[in-house]
Amino acid sequence: IRRSLGIAMEVQQHLLPRHAPEIKGLDIAGHSIYCEETGGDYFDYLPAGKNGQRKIKIVVGDVSDHGIASALLMTTARAFIRQRSSRSGNLTQVVGDVNRQLTKDVEESGRFMTLFLCEIDGQNQTIRWVNAGHDPAMIYASDNHAFEELGGNALPLGVSETATYRKFDKQIHPGQIIVMGTDGIWEAINRDGHMFGKERFRDVIRHHARENATNILSAVYDELDDYTRGLKSADDITLVVAKLRGN
């Protein structure tokens, strides 16, 4: 069983991005840590626009529960998303089509997947996103030290074939930091039974805002490890950081 789990872990880890894409005007870093050999968290970078355009799609997902069953659903969702994103269509069409496919596979199991899919356009300084039941991503502006959530109230994927999804958009500016994570971060518990919390998470971003995306990512994981004092996480943890560079 251990050998089989080890193979499953190796296969799933190879499905996650090993390196962030090089997009002009963007500094990106992402990482997932699973609480078991395999997990249900997922992140990916998807091409957007033609070569040379300052565009990228970023997706972060979280399958209910964790372990082997969640890993299987995560890999299925990854395939659906990649295949559908390679064809024409806006973000709502992509998420809607993936939801219909996924619902057919999981409707009797009770499992589902929350999803945040965005397209960052550095050329036109905009971010467009669809939120399918996921914890809101956040934008941090260093000029006023404020956070803004990128929310949405649509159903997670796999709940209903008839679910509808809405696209949002917002202007973004050089120096801002976009953070997309899963609830394993702020719901991490320390040895006293207290949660890490979103405010502590925001404080880490504020404190390291002048650093690059990789350092910001590492700072969050280091703070989590220090807070939990090495206590094994009860949930998968995923974070993607995208920092907008100056012109």
mmCIF file of C-alpha atoms in Angstrom:
data_model
loop_
_atom_site.group_PDB
_atom_site.id
_atom_site.type_symbol
_atom_site.label_atom_id
_atom_site.label_comp_id
_atom_site.label_asym_id
_atom_site.label_seq_id
_atom_site.Cartn_x
_atom_site.Cartn_y
_atom_site.Cartn_z
ATOM 1 C CA ILE A 1 0.000 0.000 0.000
ATOM 2 C CA ARG A 2 2.839 2.400 0.883
ATOM 3 C CA ARG A 3 4.521 1.671 -2.450
ATOM 4 C CA SER A 4 1.287 2.304 -4.349
ATOM 5 C CA LEU A 5 0.696 5.551 -2.455
ATOM 6 C CA GLY A 6 4.238 6.618 -3.222
ATOM 7 C CA ILE A 7 3.652 6.048 -6.936
ATOM 8 C CA ALA A 8 0.363 7.958 -6.777
ATOM 9 C CA MET A 9 2.115 10.837 -5.004
ATOM 10 C CA GLU A 10 4.840 10.947 -7.643
ATOM 11 C CA VAL A 11 2.315 10.986 -10.488
ATOM 12 C CA GLN A 12 0.210 13.729 -8.907
ATOM 13 C CA GLN A 13 3.202 15.918 -8.044
ATOM 14 C CA HIS A 14 4.253 15.787 -11.695
ATOM 15 C CA LEU A 15 0.842 17.181 -12.673
ATOM 16 C CA LEU A 16 1.488 20.374 -10.718
ATOM 17 C CA PRO A 17 3.598 23.135 -12.330
ATOM 18 C CA ARG A 18 7.295 22.782 -11.571
ATOM 19 C CA HIS A 19 8.129 26.318 -12.664
ATOM 20 C CA ALA A 20 6.165 29.523 -12.994
ATOM 21 C CA PRO A 21 5.790 30.888 -16.531
ATOM 22 C CA GLU A 22 7.828 33.892 -17.589
ATOM 23 C CA ILE A 23 5.303 36.608 -18.422
ATOM 24 C CA LYS A 24 6.519 40.138 -19.067
ATOM 25 C CA GLY A 25 5.365 42.435 -16.279
ATOM 26 C CA LEU A 26 4.433 39.590 -13.920
ATOM 27 C CA ASP A 27 6.333 37.810 -11.150
ATOM 28 C CA ILE A 28 4.575 34.523 -10.268
ATOM 29 C CA ALA A 29 5.177 31.732 -7.755
ATOM 30 C CA GLY A 30 2.997 28.838 -6.594
ATOM 31 C CA HIS A 31 3.241 25.750 -4.402
ATOM 32 C CA SER A 32 1.069 22.977 -2.915
ATOM 33 C CA ILE A 33 1.692 20.893 0.207
ATOM 34 C CA TYR A 34 -0.514 17.856 0.784
ATOM 35 C CA CYS A 35 -1.403 16.620 4.250
ATOM 36 C CA GLU A 36 -1.300 13.021 2.977
ATOM 37 C CA GLU A 37 0.634 11.370 0.158
ATOM 38 C CA THR A 38 -1.961 12.664 -2.299
ATOM 39 C CA GLY A 39 -4.468 15.477 -2.077
ATOM 40 C CA GLY A 40 -7.282 17.458 -3.612
ATOM 41 C CA ASP A 41 -5.666 20.892 -3.916
ATOM 42 C CA TYR A 42 -4.760 22.045 -7.393
ATOM 43 C CA PHE A 43 -3.166 24.978 -9.138
ATOM 44 C CA ASP A 44 -2.109 25.535 -12.712
ATOM 45 C CA TYR A 45 -0.953 28.124 -15.213
ATOM 46 C CA LEU A 46 -2.762 28.186 -18.548
ATOM 47 C CA PRO A 47 -1.734 30.033 -21.704
ATOM 48 C CA ALA A 48 -3.827 33.056 -22.680
ATOM 49 C CA GLY A 49 -3.510 35.202 -25.786
ATOM 50 C CA LYS A 50 -0.830 35.004 -28.448
ATOM 51 C CA ASN A 51 2.919 34.739 -27.987
ATOM 52 C CA GLY A 52 4.381 37.916 -26.568
ATOM 53 C CA GLN A 53 1.149 39.116 -24.992
ATOM 54 C CA ARG A 54 1.340 39.840 -21.278
ATOM 55 C CA LYS A 55 -1.495 37.463 -20.374
ATOM 56 C CA ILE A 56 -1.822 34.362 -18.219
ATOM 57 C CA LYS A 57 -4.666 32.307 -16.796
ATOM 58 C CA ILE A 58 -4.187 31.041 -13.242
ATOM 59 C CA VAL A 59 -6.434 28.467 -11.609
ATOM 60 C CA VAL A 60 -6.593 27.340 -7.977
ATOM 61 C CA GLY A 61 -8.944 24.566 -6.866
ATOM 62 C CA ASP A 62 -9.818 22.625 -3.741
ATOM 63 C CA VAL A 63 -11.606 19.266 -3.846
ATOM 64 C CA SER A 64 -13.746 18.408 -0.828
ATOM 65 C CA ASP A 65 -11.897 16.165 1.649
ATOM 66 C CA HIS A 66 -8.402 14.902 0.811
ATOM 67 C CA GLY A 67 -6.520 11.693 0.067
ATOM 68 C CA ILE A 68 -6.775 9.264 -2.863
ATOM 69 C CA ALA A 69 -10.428 9.922 -3.779
ATOM 70 C CA SER A 70 -9.855 13.680 -3.851
ATOM 71 C CA ALA A 71 -6.659 13.230 -5.852
ATOM 72 C CA LEU A 72 -8.560 11.284 -8.520
ATOM 73 C CA LEU A 73 -11.144 14.049 -8.806
ATOM 74 C CA MET A 74 -8.394 16.686 -8.886
ATOM 75 C CA THR A 75 -6.659 14.977 -11.820
ATOM 76 C CA THR A 76 -9.974 14.633 -13.674
ATOM 77 C CA ALA A 77 -10.786 18.318 -13.143
ATOM 78 C CA ARG A 78 -7.278 19.301 -14.272
ATOM 79 C CA ALA A 79 -7.751 17.416 -17.533
ATOM 80 C CA PHE A 80 -11.184 18.968 -18.143
ATOM 81 C CA ILE A 81 -9.905 22.489 -17.428
ATOM 82 C CA ARG A 82 -6.815 22.174 -19.613
ATOM 83 C CA GLN A 83 -8.769 20.673 -22.489
ATOM 84 C CA ARG A 84 -11.556 23.270 -22.340
ATOM 85 C CA SER A 85 -9.173 26.216 -21.886
ATOM 86 C CA SER A 86 -7.337 25.265 -25.075
ATOM 87 C CA ARG A 87 -10.486 26.073 -27.075
ATOM 88 C CA SER A 88 -12.210 29.398 -27.651
ATOM 89 C CA GLY A 89 -14.563 30.798 -25.032
ATOM 90 C CA ASN A 90 -14.582 33.223 -22.129
ATOM 91 C CA LEU A 91 -13.988 32.316 -18.486
ATOM 92 C CA THR A 92 -17.671 31.709 -17.703
ATOM 93 C CA GLN A 93 -17.991 29.319 -20.639
ATOM 94 C CA VAL A 94 -14.883 27.441 -19.557
ATOM 95 C CA VAL A 95 -16.069 27.025 -15.951
ATOM 96 C CA GLY A 96 -19.633 26.202 -16.999
ATOM 97 C CA ASP A 97 -18.552 23.483 -19.420
ATOM 98 C CA VAL A 98 -16.112 21.965 -16.921
ATOM 99 C CA ASN A 99 -18.829 21.974 -14.245
ATOM 100 C CA ARG A 100 -21.250 20.063 -16.488
ATOM 101 C CA GLN A 101 -18.636 17.426 -17.263
ATOM 102 C CA LEU A 102 -17.534 17.084 -13.665
ATOM 103 C CA THR A 103 -21.073 16.883 -12.291
ATOM 104 C CA LYS A 104 -21.756 13.831 -14.446
ATOM 105 C CA ASP A 105 -18.788 12.089 -12.807
ATOM 106 C CA VAL A 106 -19.395 13.013 -9.161
ATOM 107 C CA GLU A 107 -23.120 13.739 -8.720
ATOM 108 C CA GLU A 108 -23.739 10.445 -6.862
ATOM 109 C CA SER A 109 -20.607 10.673 -4.725
ATOM 110 C CA GLY A 110 -21.398 13.959 -2.986
ATOM 111 C CA ARG A 111 -17.947 15.299 -3.793
ATOM 112 C CA PHE A 112 -17.344 18.734 -5.273
ATOM 113 C CA MET A 113 -14.559 21.159 -6.096
ATOM 114 C CA THR A 114 -14.249 24.866 -5.400
ATOM 115 C CA LEU A 115 -12.425 26.827 -8.071
ATOM 116 C CA PHE A 116 -10.940 30.257 -8.698
ATOM 117 C CA LEU A 117 -10.013 30.934 -12.327
ATOM 118 C CA CYS A 118 -8.578 34.274 -13.402
ATOM 119 C CA GLU A 119 -6.950 35.873 -16.406
ATOM 120 C CA ILE A 120 -4.339 38.526 -15.701
ATOM 121 C CA ASP A 121 -3.774 40.946 -18.574
ATOM 122 C CA GLY A 122 -0.639 42.948 -17.881
ATOM 123 C CA GLN A 123 -0.903 44.876 -21.142
ATOM 124 C CA ASN A 124 -4.341 46.332 -20.356
ATOM 125 C CA GLN A 125 -3.797 46.150 -16.576
ATOM 126 C CA THR A 126 -6.929 44.137 -15.826
ATOM 127 C CA ILE A 127 -7.829 40.952 -14.020
ATOM 128 C CA ARG A 128 -10.901 38.937 -14.945
ATOM 129 C CA TRP A 129 -12.108 36.102 -12.756
ATOM 130 C CA VAL A 130 -14.783 33.510 -12.047
ATOM 131 C CA ASN A 131 -15.227 32.213 -8.518
ATOM 132 C CA ALA A 132 -16.966 28.861 -8.109
ATOM 133 C CA GLY A 133 -17.496 28.606 -4.346
ATOM 134 C CA HIS A 134 -13.825 29.234 -3.555
ATOM 135 C CA ASP A 135 -12.381 31.444 -0.840
ATOM 136 C CA PRO A 136 -11.886 34.874 -2.441
ATOM 137 C CA ALA A 137 -8.497 35.709 -3.839
ATOM 138 C CA MET A 138 -7.062 39.010 -2.604
ATOM 139 C CA ILE A 139 -5.320 42.004 -4.112
ATOM 140 C CA TYR A 140 -2.902 43.904 -1.912
ATOM 141 C CA ALA A 141 -2.090 47.529 -2.754
ATOM 142 C CA SER A 142 1.133 48.684 -1.129
ATOM 143 C CA ASP A 143 0.335 52.389 -1.549
ATOM 144 C CA ASN A 144 -2.490 52.251 1.017
ATOM 145 C CA HIS A 145 -1.689 48.856 2.610
ATOM 146 C CA ALA A 146 -5.240 47.674 1.840
ATOM 147 C CA PHE A 147 -6.614 44.332 0.690
ATOM 148 C CA GLU A 148 -9.542 43.807 -1.646
ATOM 149 C CA GLU A 149 -11.251 40.432 -2.049
ATOM 150 C CA LEU A 150 -12.084 38.929 -5.444
ATOM 151 C CA GLY A 151 -15.245 37.098 -4.495
ATOM 152 C CA GLY A 152 -18.297 35.555 -6.136
ATOM 153 C CA ASN A 153 -21.185 33.482 -4.877
ATOM 154 C CA ALA A 154 -21.559 30.712 -7.472
ATOM 155 C CA LEU A 155 -21.831 27.013 -6.620
ATOM 156 C CA PRO A 156 -18.731 24.792 -6.522
ATOM 157 C CA LEU A 157 -18.122 22.476 -9.468
ATOM 158 C CA GLY A 158 -19.897 19.139 -9.334
ATOM 159 C CA VAL A 159 -22.980 20.268 -7.395
ATOM 160 C CA SER A 160 -25.428 21.046 -10.203
ATOM 161 C CA GLU A 161 -25.242 20.767 -13.991
ATOM 162 C CA THR A 162 -27.418 23.870 -14.310
ATOM 163 C CA ALA A 163 -25.210 26.109 -12.144
ATOM 164 C CA THR A 164 -24.386 29.449 -13.763
ATOM 165 C CA TYR A 165 -21.194 31.442 -13.338
ATOM 166 C CA ARG A 166 -20.436 35.145 -13.540
ATOM 167 C CA LYS A 167 -17.272 36.876 -14.730
ATOM 168 C CA PHE A 168 -15.919 39.860 -12.821
ATOM 169 C CA ASP A 169 -13.179 42.278 -13.815
ATOM 170 C CA LYS A 170 -11.051 44.936 -12.160
ATOM 171 C CA GLN A 171 -8.251 47.326 -13.028
ATOM 172 C CA ILE A 172 -4.872 46.419 -11.568
ATOM 173 C CA HIS A 173 -1.677 48.445 -11.220
ATOM 174 C CA PRO A 174 2.097 47.856 -10.988
ATOM 175 C CA GLY A 175 3.203 46.980 -7.486
ATOM 176 C CA GLN A 176 -0.031 45.248 -6.537
ATOM 177 C CA ILE A 177 0.067 41.656 -5.309
ATOM 178 C CA ILE A 178 -2.583 39.063 -6.129
ATOM 179 C CA VAL A 179 -2.744 36.077 -3.751
ATOM 180 C CA MET A 180 -4.830 32.963 -4.442
ATOM 181 C CA GLY A 181 -4.923 30.214 -1.839
ATOM 182 C CA THR A 182 -6.899 27.407 -0.261
ATOM 183 C CA ASP A 183 -8.440 27.336 3.199
ATOM 184 C CA GLY A 184 -5.740 25.027 4.497
ATOM 185 C CA ILE A 185 -3.704 28.202 5.086
ATOM 186 C CA TRP A 186 -5.985 30.258 7.323
ATOM 187 C CA GLU A 187 -7.636 27.199 8.910
ATOM 188 C CA ALA A 188 -4.310 25.688 10.002
ATOM 189 C CA ILE A 189 -4.414 24.872 13.736
ATOM 190 C CA ASN A 190 -1.584 25.309 16.223
ATOM 191 C CA ARG A 191 -0.931 23.144 19.285
ATOM 192 C CA ASP A 192 -3.263 25.332 21.363
ATOM 193 C CA GLY A 193 -6.146 24.740 18.964
ATOM 194 C CA HIS A 194 -6.132 28.260 17.504
ATOM 195 C CA MET A 195 -6.473 28.989 13.777
ATOM 196 C CA PHE A 196 -3.823 30.790 11.759
ATOM 197 C CA GLY A 197 -6.543 33.100 10.407
ATOM 198 C CA LYS A 198 -6.782 35.473 7.467
ATOM 199 C CA GLU A 199 -5.561 38.518 9.365
ATOM 200 C CA ARG A 200 -2.257 36.827 10.207
ATOM 201 C CA PHE A 201 -2.021 35.759 6.560
ATOM 202 C CA ARG A 202 -2.558 39.360 5.424
ATOM 203 C CA ASP A 203 0.084 40.573 7.869
ATOM 204 C CA VAL A 204 2.682 38.285 6.271
ATOM 205 C CA ILE A 205 1.844 39.656 2.815
ATOM 206 C CA ARG A 206 2.090 43.251 4.072
ATOM 207 C CA HIS A 207 5.415 42.654 5.807
ATOM 208 C CA HIS A 208 7.020 41.064 2.726
ATOM 209 C CA ALA A 209 5.264 43.110 0.014
ATOM 210 C CA ARG A 210 8.520 44.641 -1.279
ATOM 211 C CA GLU A 211 10.008 41.197 -1.963
ATOM 212 C CA ASN A 212 9.541 39.032 -5.039
ATOM 213 C CA ALA A 213 6.753 36.481 -5.440
ATOM 214 C CA THR A 214 8.916 33.500 -4.450
ATOM 215 C CA ASN A 215 10.006 35.165 -1.215
ATOM 216 C CA ILE A 216 6.433 36.164 -0.353
ATOM 217 C CA LEU A 217 5.313 32.571 -0.934
ATOM 218 C CA SER A 218 8.139 31.208 1.224
ATOM 219 C CA ALA A 219 7.367 33.720 3.968
ATOM 220 C CA VAL A 220 3.779 32.483 4.237
ATOM 221 C CA TYR A 221 4.841 28.842 4.467
ATOM 222 C CA ASP A 222 7.577 29.671 6.977
ATOM 223 C CA GLU A 223 5.098 31.593 9.131
ATOM 224 C CA LEU A 224 2.648 28.690 8.959
ATOM 225 C CA ASP A 225 5.330 26.232 10.013
ATOM 226 C CA ASP A 226 6.392 28.469 12.882
ATOM 227 C CA TYR A 227 2.784 28.996 14.007
ATOM 228 C CA THR A 228 1.914 25.289 14.001
ATOM 229 C CA ARG A 229 5.345 24.375 15.429
ATOM 230 C CA GLY A 230 5.670 21.469 13.032
ATOM 231 C CA LEU A 231 2.202 20.076 13.783
ATOM 232 C CA LYS A 232 1.002 17.987 10.830
ATOM 233 C CA SER A 233 -1.605 19.828 8.785
ATOM 234 C CA ALA A 234 -5.146 18.449 8.668
ATOM 235 C CA ASP A 235 -5.725 19.855 5.184
ATOM 236 C CA ASP A 236 -3.891 20.497 1.938
ATOM 237 C CA ILE A 237 -2.282 23.912 1.553
ATOM 238 C CA THR A 238 -1.905 25.767 -1.742
ATOM 239 C CA LEU A 239 -0.859 29.337 -2.515
ATOM 240 C CA VAL A 240 -0.154 31.245 -5.730
ATOM 241 C CA VAL A 241 1.332 34.744 -5.629
ATOM 242 C CA ALA A 242 1.323 37.075 -8.647
ATOM 243 C CA LYS A 243 3.082 40.428 -8.328
ATOM 244 C CA LEU A 244 2.689 43.111 -10.976
ATOM 245 C CA ARG A 245 6.001 44.615 -11.949
ATOM 246 C CA GLY A 246 6.467 48.228 -12.977
ATOM 247 C CA ASN A 247 6.626 49.215 -16.652
#
